[in-house]
């Protein structure tokens, strides 16, 4: 590992920076508050907020803000991030427009320079798996970083849970509960598309919590015929309604992930549309049945929850986890444990080298208890 570049500045008070990168999620402000309160009140340090993720380490003076205990008052329950976030900024592949053309630049020298200009002894980087990969590479180049995992998808390797997930599952579960009542009134099948790019944690948890009939996750390509048969059974029962929860990254056997803007370049593609696509496949399958067969003649409607799952106030569980992570990140800096990420293992807070956390997204293992439980609850996994 490269030696730390920025180990000493000629001043007594330590100064740490903090940024929130990647997509936002509920609980980011709770981490920001915890970092500031711990750094200022326990250690007497200064904290610099870096705006809009890594953008703020590429820009100028306007891209930072001094954070004090006053500036973080009242933000614990606030959704979003007071520092701003930028989902797609990667200093190793930074996009610039030059004479109408899009060019990719490595701006990491600027990031390292900026950390020195700001005289930061360490930077707390709050982000998902992509951000942790960037943090690891920057750390290998000598940047003094510690990581805090966040994401509603719950897919950061190395931590059992990331904050944001509990809130997102709560939003999705409430939506399923609401859709269930209207599905029963009109004897419809309701498809609920939830977030989950590589992993089906939100779909699986909300599906079990909401008593769904079908849950489709990216880890397990689905067979439309299996889903169709399961729905037929739902419509042959007394209630004649069904709930299908599908993660946005799910896809059929032999098929592909569905993007709402397939023609866009790889880095600009947005997942979305699997709910509508599944509805089309099921409609086509219904058409093959003889007219009037009650268990195959039902209406199918699609609800896409989208960013509703990412916004709004964090749950109490997420507030507590985010606060624990924020305080623990400052303790890591205090103990000189740079290049590490805080994580939760069971109920215990741990920390791991960044090199061990950002290798691949944490997906749902097929042999986990929740998969088995879902099957035992008669939930079809397609
Ligand atoms: O990583 C979290 C996530 O919510 C994914 O589930 C989703 O595909 C993505 O963010 C959407 O990101 P954006 O808002 O940048 O399009």
mmCIF file of C-alpha atoms and ligand atoms in Angstrom:
data_model
loop_
_atom_site.group_PDB
_atom_site.id
_atom_site.type_symbol
_atom_site.label_atom_id
_atom_site.label_comp_id
_atom_site.label_asym_id
_atom_site.label_seq_id
_atom_site.Cartn_x
_atom_site.Cartn_y
_atom_site.Cartn_z
ATOM 1 C CA UNK A 1 0.000 0.000 0.000
ATOM 2 C CA UNK A 2 1.275 3.504 -0.831
ATOM 3 C CA UNK A 3 2.353 5.640 2.169
ATOM 4 C CA UNK A 4 -0.142 8.331 3.222
ATOM 5 C CA UNK A 5 0.553 11.533 1.294
ATOM 6 C CA UNK A 6 -1.058 13.949 3.678
ATOM 7 C CA UNK A 7 -0.113 12.693 7.093
ATOM 8 C CA UNK A 8 0.959 16.009 8.660
ATOM 9 C CA UNK A 9 0.110 19.673 8.285
ATOM 10 C CA UNK A 10 1.740 22.351 10.407
ATOM 11 C CA UNK A 11 -1.206 23.025 12.686
ATOM 12 C CA UNK A 12 -2.642 21.570 15.860
ATOM 13 C CA UNK A 13 -6.295 21.169 14.939
ATOM 14 C CA UNK A 14 -7.119 18.386 12.578
ATOM 15 C CA UNK A 15 -9.333 19.157 9.646
ATOM 16 C CA UNK A 16 -11.427 16.516 7.935
ATOM 17 C CA UNK A 17 -13.502 16.702 4.783
ATOM 18 C CA UNK A 18 -16.692 14.839 4.001
ATOM 19 C CA UNK A 19 -18.606 14.152 0.799
ATOM 20 C CA UNK A 20 -21.712 12.229 -0.241
ATOM 21 C CA UNK A 21 -21.287 10.534 -3.622
ATOM 22 C CA UNK A 22 -23.495 8.328 -5.785
ATOM 23 C CA UNK A 23 -27.288 8.394 -5.588
ATOM 24 C CA UNK A 24 -28.758 9.858 -2.424
ATOM 25 C CA UNK A 25 -30.642 7.855 0.202
ATOM 26 C CA UNK A 26 -32.446 8.505 3.465
ATOM 27 C CA UNK A 27 -29.965 8.838 6.333
ATOM 28 C CA UNK A 28 -27.189 10.794 4.582
ATOM 29 C CA UNK A 29 -27.879 13.882 6.647
ATOM 30 C CA UNK A 30 -27.866 11.787 9.808
ATOM 31 C CA UNK A 31 -24.309 10.643 8.939
ATOM 32 C CA UNK A 32 -23.223 14.202 8.154
ATOM 33 C CA UNK A 33 -24.548 15.345 11.519
ATOM 34 C CA UNK A 34 -22.882 12.446 13.357
ATOM 35 C CA UNK A 35 -19.509 13.103 11.707
ATOM 36 C CA UNK A 36 -19.655 16.810 12.544
ATOM 37 C CA UNK A 37 -20.815 16.321 16.134
ATOM 38 C CA UNK A 38 -18.212 13.636 16.868
ATOM 39 C CA UNK A 39 -15.361 15.484 15.142
ATOM 40 C CA UNK A 40 -16.146 18.837 16.772
ATOM 41 C CA UNK A 41 -17.421 17.861 20.209
ATOM 42 C CA UNK A 42 -15.288 14.799 20.964
ATOM 43 C CA UNK A 43 -12.064 15.649 19.156
ATOM 44 C CA UNK A 44 -12.152 19.427 18.640
ATOM 45 C CA UNK A 45 -11.541 19.126 14.881
ATOM 46 C CA UNK A 46 -12.756 21.248 11.967
ATOM 47 C CA UNK A 47 -15.015 19.770 9.299
ATOM 48 C CA UNK A 48 -15.196 20.826 5.657
ATOM 49 C CA UNK A 49 -18.257 19.785 3.663
ATOM 50 C CA UNK A 50 -17.429 18.976 0.038
ATOM 51 C CA UNK A 51 -20.342 19.685 -2.286
ATOM 52 C CA UNK A 52 -21.813 17.341 -4.904
ATOM 53 C CA UNK A 53 -19.693 14.280 -4.255
ATOM 54 C CA UNK A 54 -16.334 14.080 -6.023
ATOM 55 C CA UNK A 55 -17.298 17.151 -8.096
ATOM 56 C CA UNK A 56 -16.400 19.204 -5.031
ATOM 57 C CA UNK A 57 -12.860 17.817 -5.029
ATOM 58 C CA UNK A 58 -12.400 18.774 -8.653
ATOM 59 C CA UNK A 59 -13.832 22.293 -8.402
ATOM 60 C CA UNK A 60 -12.766 25.477 -6.622
ATOM 61 C CA UNK A 61 -13.466 27.248 -3.325
ATOM 62 C CA UNK A 62 -17.184 27.516 -4.004
ATOM 63 C CA UNK A 63 -17.369 23.739 -3.852
ATOM 64 C CA UNK A 64 -16.807 23.489 -0.105
ATOM 65 C CA UNK A 65 -18.546 24.715 3.014
ATOM 66 C CA UNK A 66 -17.439 24.847 6.650
ATOM 67 C CA UNK A 67 -19.600 22.561 8.760
ATOM 68 C CA UNK A 68 -20.214 23.372 12.417
ATOM 69 C CA UNK A 69 -22.564 21.927 14.994
ATOM 70 C CA UNK A 70 -24.881 24.861 14.169
ATOM 71 C CA UNK A 71 -24.971 24.009 10.474
ATOM 72 C CA UNK A 72 -26.084 20.424 11.154
ATOM 73 C CA UNK A 73 -28.806 21.310 13.614
ATOM 74 C CA UNK A 74 -32.219 19.954 12.634
ATOM 75 C CA UNK A 75 -31.025 17.725 9.776
ATOM 76 C CA UNK A 76 -31.255 14.322 11.489
ATOM 77 C CA UNK A 77 -34.698 13.571 10.096
ATOM 78 C CA UNK A 78 -34.194 15.304 6.766
ATOM 79 C CA UNK A 79 -34.064 13.234 3.556
ATOM 80 C CA UNK A 80 -31.497 13.872 0.801
ATOM 81 C CA UNK A 81 -28.092 15.372 1.592
ATOM 82 C CA UNK A 82 -27.313 18.967 2.515
ATOM 83 C CA UNK A 83 -23.991 18.538 0.688
ATOM 84 C CA UNK A 84 -25.552 17.526 -2.618
ATOM 85 C CA UNK A 85 -24.630 14.379 -4.524
ATOM 86 C CA UNK A 86 -23.536 13.506 -8.042
ATOM 87 C CA UNK A 87 -24.362 9.973 -9.153
ATOM 88 C CA UNK A 88 -22.038 9.588 -12.064
ATOM 89 C CA UNK A 89 -18.887 11.545 -11.251
ATOM 90 C CA UNK A 90 -15.809 9.345 -11.410
ATOM 91 C CA UNK A 91 -12.469 11.230 -11.156
ATOM 92 C CA UNK A 92 -10.782 8.394 -13.065
ATOM 93 C CA UNK A 93 -13.212 8.821 -15.989
ATOM 94 C CA UNK A 94 -14.322 12.415 -15.751
ATOM 95 C CA UNK A 95 -16.588 13.639 -18.537
ATOM 96 C CA UNK A 96 -15.832 17.048 -20.095
ATOM 97 C CA UNK A 97 -17.238 18.728 -23.183
ATOM 98 C CA UNK A 98 -14.588 19.991 -25.582
ATOM 99 C CA UNK A 99 -15.642 21.630 -28.861
ATOM 100 C CA UNK A 100 -18.955 19.827 -28.761
ATOM 101 C CA UNK A 101 -17.341 16.440 -28.088
ATOM 102 C CA UNK A 102 -17.523 14.410 -24.910
ATOM 103 C CA UNK A 103 -14.071 13.442 -23.664
ATOM 104 C CA UNK A 104 -13.071 11.322 -20.691
ATOM 105 C CA UNK A 105 -10.245 12.574 -18.482
ATOM 106 C CA UNK A 106 -8.360 11.230 -15.472
ATOM 107 C CA UNK A 107 -8.674 14.132 -12.990
ATOM 108 C CA UNK A 108 -7.315 12.258 -9.973
ATOM 109 C CA UNK A 109 -4.204 14.516 -9.796
ATOM 110 C CA UNK A 110 -6.598 17.426 -9.226
ATOM 111 C CA UNK A 111 -8.403 15.494 -6.466
ATOM 112 C CA UNK A 112 -5.120 14.789 -4.646
ATOM 113 C CA UNK A 113 -4.051 18.408 -5.099
ATOM 114 C CA UNK A 114 -7.409 19.658 -3.812
ATOM 115 C CA UNK A 115 -7.156 17.566 -0.650
ATOM 116 C CA UNK A 116 -3.793 19.192 0.013
ATOM 117 C CA UNK A 117 -5.023 22.698 -0.823
ATOM 118 C CA UNK A 118 -7.829 22.236 1.690
ATOM 119 C CA UNK A 119 -5.315 20.822 4.200
ATOM 120 C CA UNK A 120 -7.510 17.842 4.924
ATOM 121 C CA UNK A 121 -6.040 15.187 7.203
ATOM 122 C CA UNK A 122 -8.734 12.797 6.048
ATOM 123 C CA UNK A 123 -11.887 12.699 3.943
ATOM 124 C CA UNK A 124 -14.981 10.738 4.965
ATOM 125 C CA UNK A 125 -16.439 9.361 1.731
ATOM 126 C CA UNK A 126 -20.074 8.332 2.021
ATOM 127 C CA UNK A 127 -21.311 6.270 -0.924
ATOM 128 C CA UNK A 128 -22.317 2.974 -2.480
ATOM 129 C CA UNK A 129 -20.245 0.229 -4.077
ATOM 130 C CA UNK A 130 -19.112 2.365 -7.048
ATOM 131 C CA UNK A 131 -17.984 5.112 -4.680
ATOM 132 C CA UNK A 132 -16.122 2.640 -2.469
ATOM 133 C CA UNK A 133 -14.236 1.382 -5.538
ATOM 134 C CA UNK A 134 -13.194 4.941 -6.396
ATOM 135 C CA UNK A 135 -12.235 5.550 -2.747
ATOM 136 C CA UNK A 136 -10.089 2.430 -2.719
ATOM 137 C CA UNK A 137 -8.196 3.479 -5.840
ATOM 138 C CA UNK A 138 -7.701 7.019 -4.568
ATOM 139 C CA UNK A 139 -6.501 5.664 -1.250
ATOM 140 C CA UNK A 140 -3.995 3.445 -3.080
ATOM 141 C CA UNK A 141 -2.699 6.651 -4.683
ATOM 142 C CA UNK A 142 -2.193 8.139 -1.220
ATOM 143 C CA UNK A 143 -5.450 9.973 -0.493
ATOM 144 C CA UNK A 144 -6.364 9.741 3.220
ATOM 145 C CA UNK A 145 -9.906 8.356 3.003
ATOM 146 C CA UNK A 146 -12.346 6.414 5.128
ATOM 147 C CA UNK A 147 -15.585 4.998 3.737
ATOM 148 C CA UNK A 148 -19.173 4.912 4.972
ATOM 149 C CA UNK A 149 -21.529 2.606 3.024
ATOM 150 C CA UNK A 150 -24.924 3.919 1.939
ATOM 151 C CA UNK A 151 -27.546 2.682 -0.484
ATOM 152 C CA UNK A 152 -31.181 1.755 -0.490
ATOM 153 C CA UNK A 153 -30.265 -1.347 -2.520
ATOM 154 C CA UNK A 154 -28.314 -2.828 0.424
ATOM 155 C CA UNK A 155 -25.713 -4.161 -1.971
ATOM 156 C CA UNK A 156 -22.408 -2.832 -0.603
ATOM 157 C CA UNK A 157 -20.058 -5.745 -0.024
ATOM 158 C CA UNK A 158 -18.737 -6.114 3.519
ATOM 159 C CA UNK A 159 -21.706 -4.767 5.476
ATOM 160 C CA UNK A 160 -24.797 -6.760 6.387
ATOM 161 C CA UNK A 161 -26.908 -3.625 6.129
ATOM 162 C CA UNK A 162 -26.462 -0.115 4.794
ATOM 163 C CA UNK A 163 -28.652 2.749 5.936
ATOM 164 C CA UNK A 164 -31.383 3.824 3.520
ATOM 165 C CA UNK A 165 -32.453 0.237 2.982
ATOM 166 C CA UNK A 166 -34.886 0.074 5.894
ATOM 167 C CA UNK A 167 -36.634 3.265 4.774
ATOM 168 C CA UNK A 168 -36.900 2.064 1.184
ATOM 169 C CA UNK A 169 -38.359 -1.275 2.293
ATOM 170 C CA UNK A 170 -40.851 0.659 4.434
ATOM 171 C CA UNK A 171 -41.955 2.770 1.452
ATOM 172 C CA UNK A 172 -42.283 -0.289 -0.795
ATOM 173 C CA UNK A 173 -44.188 -2.251 1.854
ATOM 174 C CA UNK A 174 -46.626 0.591 2.394
ATOM 175 C CA UNK A 175 -47.194 0.792 -1.359
ATOM 176 C CA UNK A 176 -47.865 -2.965 -1.524
ATOM 177 C CA UNK A 177 -50.349 -2.704 1.363
ATOM 178 C CA UNK A 178 -52.181 0.100 -0.461
ATOM 179 C CA UNK A 179 -52.130 -1.690 -3.797
ATOM 180 C CA UNK A 180 -53.425 -4.865 -2.178
ATOM 181 C CA UNK A 181 -56.730 -3.245 -1.130
ATOM 182 C CA UNK A 182 -57.449 -1.772 -4.566
ATOM 183 C CA UNK A 183 -56.314 -5.014 -6.252
ATOM 184 C CA UNK A 184 -58.850 -6.919 -4.164
ATOM 185 C CA UNK A 185 -61.661 -4.447 -4.915
ATOM 186 C CA UNK A 186 -61.158 -4.715 -8.683
ATOM 187 C CA UNK A 187 -59.825 -8.279 -8.861
ATOM 188 C CA UNK A 188 -56.647 -7.171 -10.539
ATOM 189 C CA UNK A 189 -53.024 -8.225 -10.684
ATOM 190 C CA UNK A 190 -50.788 -5.405 -9.515
ATOM 191 C CA UNK A 191 -47.169 -5.353 -10.588
ATOM 192 C CA UNK A 192 -44.994 -3.194 -8.322
ATOM 193 C CA UNK A 193 -41.587 -2.258 -9.722
ATOM 194 C CA UNK A 194 -39.104 -1.454 -6.979
ATOM 195 C CA UNK A 195 -35.444 -0.398 -7.106
ATOM 196 C CA UNK A 196 -32.626 -2.917 -7.043
ATOM 197 C CA UNK A 197 -30.065 -2.755 -9.812
ATOM 198 C CA UNK A 198 -27.999 -5.866 -9.127
ATOM 199 C CA UNK A 199 -29.668 -7.154 -6.012
ATOM 200 C CA UNK A 200 -33.205 -8.008 -4.999
ATOM 201 C CA UNK A 201 -33.035 -7.133 -1.308
ATOM 202 C CA UNK A 202 -35.749 -4.442 -1.486
ATOM 203 C CA UNK A 203 -38.045 -6.666 -3.581
ATOM 204 C CA UNK A 204 -37.544 -9.671 -1.333
ATOM 205 C CA UNK A 205 -37.960 -7.848 1.979
ATOM 206 C CA UNK A 206 -40.950 -5.768 0.881
ATOM 207 C CA UNK A 207 -42.486 -8.780 -0.868
ATOM 208 C CA UNK A 208 -42.302 -10.868 2.290
ATOM 209 C CA UNK A 209 -43.418 -7.936 4.479
ATOM 210 C CA UNK A 210 -46.335 -7.145 2.155
ATOM 211 C CA UNK A 211 -47.397 -10.763 1.574
ATOM 212 C CA UNK A 212 -46.763 -10.661 -2.192
ATOM 213 C CA UNK A 213 -47.668 -13.611 -4.405
ATOM 214 C CA UNK A 214 -44.667 -13.273 -6.713
ATOM 215 C CA UNK A 215 -41.238 -11.673 -6.103
ATOM 216 C CA UNK A 216 -38.759 -11.312 -8.964
ATOM 217 C CA UNK A 217 -35.130 -10.456 -8.297
ATOM 218 C CA UNK A 218 -32.080 -9.879 -10.538
ATOM 219 C CA UNK A 219 -30.279 -12.865 -9.021
ATOM 220 C CA UNK A 220 -32.872 -15.315 -10.362
ATOM 221 C CA UNK A 221 -34.004 -14.877 -14.008
ATOM 222 C CA UNK A 222 -37.746 -15.542 -14.189
ATOM 223 C CA UNK A 223 -39.900 -17.810 -16.323
ATOM 224 C CA UNK A 224 -43.125 -16.070 -17.443
ATOM 225 C CA UNK A 225 -44.985 -19.363 -17.545
ATOM 226 C CA UNK A 226 -44.222 -19.997 -13.861
ATOM 227 C CA UNK A 227 -45.530 -16.522 -12.960
ATOM 228 C CA UNK A 228 -48.586 -16.973 -15.157
ATOM 229 C CA UNK A 229 -49.481 -20.281 -13.470
ATOM 230 C CA UNK A 230 -49.060 -18.721 -10.030
ATOM 231 C CA UNK A 231 -51.401 -15.861 -10.971
ATOM 232 C CA UNK A 232 -53.946 -18.309 -12.339
ATOM 233 C CA UNK A 233 -53.984 -19.890 -8.914
ATOM 234 C CA UNK A 234 -54.489 -16.452 -7.280
ATOM 235 C CA UNK A 235 -57.457 -15.725 -9.557
ATOM 236 C CA UNK A 236 -59.010 -19.138 -8.926
ATOM 237 C CA UNK A 237 -59.003 -18.345 -5.184
ATOM 238 C CA UNK A 238 -61.738 -16.439 -3.344
ATOM 239 C CA UNK A 239 -59.880 -13.079 -3.274
ATOM 240 C CA UNK A 240 -59.128 -13.044 -7.044
ATOM 241 C CA UNK A 241 -56.238 -10.599 -6.907
ATOM 242 C CA UNK A 242 -52.451 -10.758 -6.942
ATOM 243 C CA UNK A 243 -49.380 -8.739 -6.083
ATOM 244 C CA UNK A 244 -46.176 -9.162 -8.079
ATOM 245 C CA UNK A 245 -43.081 -7.337 -6.797
ATOM 246 C CA UNK A 246 -40.337 -6.978 -9.377
ATOM 247 C CA UNK A 247 -36.879 -5.463 -8.862
ATOM 248 C CA UNK A 248 -35.904 -3.103 -11.689
ATOM 249 C CA UNK A 249 -32.856 -5.271 -12.469
ATOM 250 C CA UNK A 250 -34.870 -8.513 -12.848
ATOM 251 C CA UNK A 251 -35.049 -10.126 -16.290
ATOM 252 C CA UNK A 252 -36.544 -13.227 -17.940
ATOM 253 C CA UNK A 253 -34.610 -16.428 -18.586
ATOM 254 C CA UNK A 254 -32.734 -15.898 -21.853
ATOM 255 C CA UNK A 255 -33.680 -12.189 -21.835
ATOM 256 C CA UNK A 256 -32.018 -8.948 -20.842
ATOM 257 C CA UNK A 257 -32.240 -6.198 -18.247
ATOM 258 C CA UNK A 258 -34.728 -3.501 -19.296
ATOM 259 C CA UNK A 259 -33.588 0.122 -19.607
ATOM 260 C CA UNK A 260 -35.904 3.088 -20.148
ATOM 261 C CA UNK A 261 -33.327 4.665 -22.501
ATOM 262 C CA UNK A 262 -31.658 1.728 -24.202
ATOM 263 C CA UNK A 263 -30.176 3.923 -26.950
ATOM 264 C CA UNK A 264 -28.173 6.036 -24.477
ATOM 265 C CA UNK A 265 -24.466 5.429 -23.894
ATOM 266 C CA UNK A 266 -23.617 2.769 -21.291
ATOM 267 C CA UNK A 267 -22.872 5.305 -18.513
ATOM 268 C CA UNK A 268 -26.158 7.184 -19.072
ATOM 269 C CA UNK A 269 -28.507 4.187 -19.215
ATOM 270 C CA UNK A 270 -31.281 4.176 -16.634
ATOM 271 C CA UNK A 271 -32.857 0.962 -15.463
ATOM 272 C CA UNK A 272 -36.630 0.814 -15.535
ATOM 273 C CA UNK A 273 -39.531 -0.657 -17.416
ATOM 274 C CA UNK A 274 -39.394 -4.310 -16.370
ATOM 275 C CA UNK A 275 -42.859 -3.955 -14.765
ATOM 276 C CA UNK A 276 -44.462 -2.852 -18.060
ATOM 277 C CA UNK A 277 -42.515 -5.464 -19.983
ATOM 278 C CA UNK A 278 -43.703 -8.214 -17.642
ATOM 279 C CA UNK A 279 -47.296 -6.967 -18.010
ATOM 280 C CA UNK A 280 -46.929 -7.255 -21.803
ATOM 281 C CA UNK A 281 -45.588 -10.797 -21.517
ATOM 282 C CA UNK A 282 -48.482 -11.773 -19.245
ATOM 283 C CA UNK A 283 -51.066 -10.142 -21.525
ATOM 284 C CA UNK A 284 -49.659 -12.060 -24.469
ATOM 285 C CA UNK A 285 -49.925 -15.248 -22.432
ATOM 286 C CA UNK A 286 -53.541 -14.432 -21.440
ATOM 287 C CA UNK A 287 -54.413 -14.072 -25.128
ATOM 288 C CA UNK A 288 -53.531 -17.707 -25.660
ATOM 289 C CA UNK A 289 -56.334 -18.842 -23.307
ATOM 290 C CA UNK A 290 -59.885 -19.533 -24.529
ATOM 291 C CA UNK A 291 -62.156 -16.473 -24.053
ATOM 292 C CA UNK A 292 -64.070 -16.330 -20.765
ATOM 293 C CA UNK A 293 -61.704 -18.453 -18.634
ATOM 294 C CA UNK A 294 -62.146 -16.602 -15.312
ATOM 295 C CA UNK A 295 -58.712 -17.353 -13.861
ATOM 296 C CA UNK A 296 -56.916 -15.900 -16.888
ATOM 297 C CA UNK A 297 -59.198 -12.958 -17.691
ATOM 298 C CA UNK A 298 -57.968 -10.335 -15.238
ATOM 299 C CA UNK A 299 -56.692 -6.819 -15.528
ATOM 300 C CA UNK A 300 -52.971 -6.182 -14.972
ATOM 301 C CA UNK A 301 -51.741 -2.799 -13.740
ATOM 302 C CA UNK A 302 -48.220 -1.561 -13.141
ATOM 303 C CA UNK A 303 -46.923 0.835 -10.483
ATOM 304 C CA UNK A 304 -43.306 2.027 -10.618
ATOM 305 C CA UNK A 305 -42.149 3.323 -7.226
ATOM 306 C CA UNK A 306 -38.898 4.846 -8.526
ATOM 307 C CA UNK A 307 -37.242 7.607 -6.559
ATOM 308 C CA UNK A 308 -40.059 7.776 -4.010
ATOM 309 C CA UNK A 309 -38.054 4.989 -2.349
ATOM 310 C CA UNK A 310 -34.982 7.199 -2.097
ATOM 311 C CA UNK A 311 -36.510 10.424 -0.873
ATOM 312 C CA UNK A 312 -38.047 11.591 2.367
ATOM 313 C CA UNK A 313 -37.370 11.171 6.030
ATOM 314 C CA UNK A 314 -35.250 8.186 7.169
ATOM 315 C CA UNK A 315 -36.786 5.510 9.399
ATOM 316 C CA UNK A 316 -35.650 5.353 13.018
ATOM 317 C CA UNK A 317 -33.554 2.260 12.196
ATOM 318 C CA UNK A 318 -31.744 4.146 9.419
ATOM 319 C CA UNK A 319 -31.210 7.195 11.616
ATOM 320 C CA UNK A 320 -29.563 5.052 14.287
ATOM 321 C CA UNK A 321 -27.378 3.125 11.810
ATOM 322 C CA UNK A 322 -26.342 6.294 9.983
ATOM 323 C CA UNK A 323 -25.439 7.949 13.288
ATOM 324 C CA UNK A 324 -23.401 4.908 14.374
ATOM 325 C CA UNK A 325 -21.586 4.833 11.022
ATOM 326 C CA UNK A 326 -20.814 8.559 11.099
ATOM 327 C CA UNK A 327 -19.404 8.487 14.620
ATOM 328 C CA UNK A 328 -17.422 5.310 13.853
ATOM 329 C CA UNK A 329 -15.896 6.877 10.716
ATOM 330 C CA UNK A 330 -14.504 9.730 12.823
ATOM 331 C CA UNK A 331 -13.112 7.240 15.341
ATOM 332 C CA UNK A 332 -11.331 5.478 12.464
ATOM 333 C CA UNK A 333 -9.651 8.753 11.528
ATOM 334 C CA UNK A 334 -8.769 9.420 15.176
ATOM 335 C CA UNK A 335 -7.068 6.019 15.381
ATOM 336 C CA UNK A 336 -5.238 6.541 12.104
ATOM 337 C CA UNK A 337 -7.168 3.719 10.429
ATOM 338 C CA UNK A 338 -7.364 5.228 6.949
ATOM 339 C CA UNK A 339 -8.299 3.237 3.841
ATOM 340 C CA UNK A 340 -11.054 1.420 5.717
ATOM 341 C CA UNK A 341 -14.851 1.332 5.604
ATOM 342 C CA UNK A 342 -17.182 1.093 8.581
ATOM 343 C CA UNK A 343 -19.649 -1.786 8.387
ATOM 344 C CA UNK A 344 -22.228 -3.706 10.363
ATOM 345 C CA UNK A 345 -21.729 -7.402 11.024
ATOM 346 C CA UNK A 346 -24.722 -8.762 12.900
ATOM 347 C CA UNK A 347 -25.261 -6.120 15.577
ATOM 348 C CA UNK A 348 -21.561 -5.225 15.793
ATOM 349 C CA UNK A 349 -19.831 -2.287 14.142
ATOM 350 C CA UNK A 350 -16.646 -3.318 12.415
ATOM 351 C CA UNK A 351 -14.273 -1.819 9.854
ATOM 352 C CA UNK A 352 -12.706 -3.421 6.805
ATOM 353 C CA UNK A 353 -9.981 -2.435 4.338
ATOM 354 C CA UNK A 354 -11.529 -0.702 1.296
ATOM 355 C CA UNK A 355 -9.740 -3.295 -0.825
ATOM 356 C CA UNK A 356 -11.989 -5.955 0.685
ATOM 357 C CA UNK A 357 -15.339 -4.220 0.227
ATOM 358 C CA UNK A 358 -15.749 -2.913 -3.280
ATOM 359 C CA UNK A 359 -15.151 -5.933 -5.440
ATOM 360 C CA UNK A 360 -18.703 -6.902 -6.435
ATOM 361 C CA UNK A 361 -22.230 -5.945 -5.342
ATOM 362 C CA UNK A 362 -23.638 -7.893 -2.391
ATOM 363 C CA UNK A 363 -26.408 -9.953 -3.967
ATOM 364 C CA UNK A 364 -29.083 -12.153 -2.393
ATOM 365 C CA UNK A 365 -27.609 -15.649 -1.808
ATOM 366 C CA UNK A 366 -29.982 -18.309 -3.122
ATOM 367 C CA UNK A 367 -29.442 -20.426 -0.014
ATOM 368 C CA UNK A 368 -30.314 -17.657 2.471
ATOM 369 C CA UNK A 369 -33.062 -18.059 5.002
ATOM 370 C CA UNK A 370 -35.241 -15.328 3.490
ATOM 371 C CA UNK A 371 -35.380 -17.068 0.103
ATOM 372 C CA UNK A 372 -36.387 -20.288 1.824
ATOM 373 C CA UNK A 373 -38.938 -18.445 3.974
ATOM 374 C CA UNK A 374 -40.426 -16.711 0.919
ATOM 375 C CA UNK A 375 -40.911 -20.090 -0.749
ATOM 376 C CA UNK A 376 -42.477 -21.461 2.424
ATOM 377 C CA UNK A 377 -44.909 -18.506 2.354
ATOM 378 C CA UNK A 378 -45.961 -19.700 -1.114
ATOM 379 C CA UNK A 379 -44.275 -16.718 -2.780
ATOM 380 C CA UNK A 380 -43.265 -17.630 -6.306
ATOM 381 C CA UNK A 381 -39.771 -16.440 -7.266
ATOM 382 C CA UNK A 382 -40.607 -16.914 -10.910
HETATM 383 O O1 LIG B 1 -28.140 2.427 -6.343
HETATM 384 C C1 LIG B 1 -29.400 2.821 -5.905
HETATM 385 C C2 LIG B 1 -30.327 3.058 -7.029
HETATM 386 O O2 LIG B 1 -31.444 3.476 -6.356
HETATM 387 C C3 LIG B 1 -30.620 1.894 -7.963
HETATM 388 O O3 LIG B 1 -31.522 0.954 -7.492
HETATM 389 C C4 LIG B 1 -31.149 2.634 -9.170
HETATM 390 O O4 LIG B 1 -31.046 1.874 -10.335
HETATM 391 C C5 LIG B 1 -30.289 3.826 -9.207
HETATM 392 O O5 LIG B 1 -29.937 4.116 -7.878
HETATM 393 C C6 LIG B 1 -30.907 5.011 -9.866
HETATM 394 O O6 LIG B 1 -29.959 6.017 -9.880
HETATM 395 P P1 LIG B 1 -30.195 7.434 -10.577
HETATM 396 O O7 LIG B 1 -31.116 8.200 -9.708
HETATM 397 O O8 LIG B 1 -28.837 8.024 -10.621
HETATM 398 O O9 LIG B 1 -30.765 7.156 -11.923
#
